[in-house]
């Protein structure tokens, strides 16, 4: 079981240099894989931003068509890996606030979790699994799975 953070989805879909390694490590960890609506949104927005930067230049607005394409790409990938959706309940919302209080950027913790990270943490906590992610944030928590 593994909760997949948006950072991993984006890295794989944009073919970042460690995309193959991330996929391999996901396969080694095995499923089932979980995501949340927040992961879907974060990944879609990141892909949309990247596509808009390429099409129109840095910091220029995206189009609804670019967002639709990004959304379809994210949905297709998550379907291909058979990712299961976690519903965001009040309990998960409470766990996300706990994560912000313990590991958040606003309390100057080394993990510096942002809002999306706090929800990834909370979902992983609720399902008693680790978080597959990129970067150095979750390594400073008690449930992180990180790249080499």
Protein backbone atom coordinates (compact mmCIF):
# COMPACT_ATOMS: atom_id res chain seq x y z
CA UNK A 1 0.00 0.00 0.00
CA UNK A 2 1.27 3.41 -0.96
CA UNK A 3 -0.24 6.89 -1.04
CA UNK A 4 0.99 8.69 -4.16
CA UNK A 5 1.69 12.41 -3.71
CA UNK A 6 1.16 14.85 -6.57
CA UNK A 7 4.93 15.41 -6.83
CA UNK A 8 5.38 11.81 -8.00
CA UNK A 9 2.49 11.99 -10.47
CA UNK A 10 3.89 15.18 -11.99
CA UNK A 11 7.46 13.85 -12.14
CA UNK A 12 6.32 10.74 -14.00
CA UNK A 13 3.95 12.54 -16.38
CA UNK A 14 6.46 15.25 -17.26
CA UNK A 15 9.17 12.62 -17.66
CA UNK A 16 11.55 14.20 -15.15
CA UNK A 17 14.99 12.57 -14.95
CA UNK A 18 13.93 10.32 -12.06
CA UNK A 19 10.56 9.25 -13.56
CA UNK A 20 11.70 5.69 -14.36
CA UNK A 21 13.18 5.30 -10.87
CA UNK A 22 9.94 6.52 -9.28
CA UNK A 23 7.88 4.05 -11.31
CA UNK A 24 10.26 1.23 -10.41
CA UNK A 25 10.11 2.08 -6.72
CA UNK A 26 6.33 2.23 -6.85
CA UNK A 27 6.24 -1.23 -8.43
CA UNK A 28 8.65 -2.54 -5.78
CA UNK A 29 6.43 -1.17 -3.00
CA UNK A 30 3.40 -2.68 -4.69
CA UNK A 31 -0.20 -1.64 -4.61
CA UNK A 32 -2.79 -0.85 -3.92
CA UNK A 33 -2.01 2.78 -4.65
CA UNK A 34 -4.08 5.60 -3.20
CA UNK A 35 -4.63 9.24 -4.18
CA UNK A 36 -7.00 11.97 -3.08
CA UNK A 37 -8.98 14.60 -4.99
CA UNK A 38 -6.37 17.09 -3.78
CA UNK A 39 -3.58 15.07 -5.43
CA UNK A 40 -5.59 15.00 -8.67
CA UNK A 41 -6.07 18.76 -8.52
CA UNK A 42 -2.45 19.57 -7.62
CA UNK A 43 -1.10 17.34 -10.39
CA UNK A 44 -3.57 18.74 -12.94
CA UNK A 45 -2.71 22.33 -12.03
CA UNK A 46 1.04 21.63 -12.22
CA UNK A 47 0.70 20.01 -15.65
CA UNK A 48 -1.49 22.87 -16.83
CA UNK A 49 1.06 25.43 -15.63
CA UNK A 50 3.87 23.56 -17.37
CA UNK A 51 1.92 23.33 -20.64
CA UNK A 52 0.98 27.03 -20.49
CA UNK A 53 4.61 28.01 -19.88
CA UNK A 54 5.66 26.01 -22.94
CA UNK A 55 2.83 27.27 -25.15
CA UNK A 56 2.62 30.92 -24.14
CA UNK A 57 5.66 31.78 -22.03
CA UNK A 58 6.38 31.86 -18.31
CA UNK A 59 3.53 33.04 -16.09
CA UNK A 60 1.07 33.54 -18.96
CA UNK A 61 -2.48 32.30 -18.40
CA UNK A 62 -3.47 28.78 -19.37
CA UNK A 63 -6.55 27.94 -21.39
CA UNK A 64 -9.45 25.71 -20.38
CA UNK A 65 -8.35 23.34 -23.16
CA UNK A 66 -4.87 22.98 -21.67
CA UNK A 67 -6.41 22.26 -18.28
CA UNK A 68 -8.77 19.69 -19.77
CA UNK A 69 -5.82 17.94 -21.45
CA UNK A 70 -3.84 17.95 -18.20
CA UNK A 71 -6.82 16.62 -16.28
CA UNK A 72 -7.33 13.81 -18.79
CA UNK A 73 -3.62 12.92 -18.62
CA UNK A 74 -3.67 12.72 -14.82
CA UNK A 75 -6.91 10.72 -14.81
CA UNK A 76 -5.58 8.30 -17.42
CA UNK A 77 -2.32 7.71 -15.52
CA UNK A 78 -4.10 7.13 -12.23
CA UNK A 79 -6.48 4.74 -13.97
CA UNK A 80 -3.54 2.86 -15.52
CA UNK A 81 -1.94 2.27 -12.13
CA UNK A 82 -5.36 1.42 -10.69
CA UNK A 83 -5.08 4.14 -8.04
CA UNK A 84 -7.92 4.16 -5.53
CA UNK A 85 -9.49 7.43 -4.46
CA UNK A 86 -9.58 8.38 -0.81
CA UNK A 87 -12.50 10.57 0.18
CA UNK A 88 -11.57 13.61 2.22
CA UNK A 89 -13.56 13.26 5.43
CA UNK A 90 -13.71 15.50 8.46
CA UNK A 91 -11.30 13.10 10.20
CA UNK A 92 -8.76 13.44 7.39
CA UNK A 93 -9.21 17.22 7.49
CA UNK A 94 -8.45 17.11 11.21
CA UNK A 95 -5.37 14.94 10.59
CA UNK A 96 -4.22 17.44 7.93
CA UNK A 97 -4.45 20.24 10.50
CA UNK A 98 -2.50 18.07 12.95
CA UNK A 99 0.17 17.58 10.27
CA UNK A 100 0.33 21.33 9.67
CA UNK A 101 0.71 21.93 13.39
CA UNK A 102 3.45 19.32 13.72
CA UNK A 103 5.28 19.42 10.35
CA UNK A 104 4.06 22.57 8.59
CA UNK A 105 5.88 25.48 7.07
CA UNK A 106 3.91 27.88 9.30
CA UNK A 107 5.46 26.38 12.41
CA UNK A 108 8.94 26.38 10.83
CA UNK A 109 9.34 22.59 10.97
CA UNK A 110 12.14 21.14 8.80
CA UNK A 111 9.55 19.27 6.67
CA UNK A 112 7.84 22.56 5.74
CA UNK A 113 4.69 20.75 4.57
CA UNK A 114 2.29 22.90 2.53
CA UNK A 115 -1.47 22.38 2.44
CA UNK A 116 -1.38 19.64 -0.22
CA UNK A 117 1.44 17.87 1.62
CA UNK A 118 -0.54 17.99 4.87
CA UNK A 119 -3.47 16.29 3.14
CA UNK A 120 -1.18 13.66 1.62
CA UNK A 121 0.21 13.03 5.10
CA UNK A 122 -3.28 12.82 6.58
CA UNK A 123 -4.51 10.40 3.91
CA UNK A 124 -1.48 8.18 4.39
CA UNK A 125 -2.01 8.27 8.15
CA UNK A 126 -5.69 7.38 7.81
CA UNK A 127 -4.85 4.39 5.58
CA UNK A 128 -1.71 3.44 7.53
CA UNK A 129 0.61 3.63 4.56
CA UNK A 130 3.69 5.55 3.49
CA UNK A 131 3.74 8.50 1.12
CA UNK A 132 5.53 8.21 -2.23
CA UNK A 133 6.87 11.68 -2.94
CA UNK A 134 9.68 13.70 -4.44
CA UNK A 135 11.81 16.19 -2.59
CA UNK A 136 12.99 16.51 0.98
CA UNK A 137 9.80 17.38 2.83
CA UNK A 138 8.38 14.03 3.95
CA UNK A 139 11.81 12.69 4.95
CA UNK A 140 11.39 14.86 8.05
CA UNK A 141 8.14 13.12 9.00
CA UNK A 142 7.42 9.65 10.33
CA UNK A 143 5.82 8.23 7.15
CA UNK A 144 7.92 9.39 4.23
CA UNK A 145 9.15 7.30 1.32
CA UNK A 146 11.64 9.25 -0.68
CA UNK A 147 13.76 8.99 -3.79
CA UNK A 148 17.40 7.94 -3.65
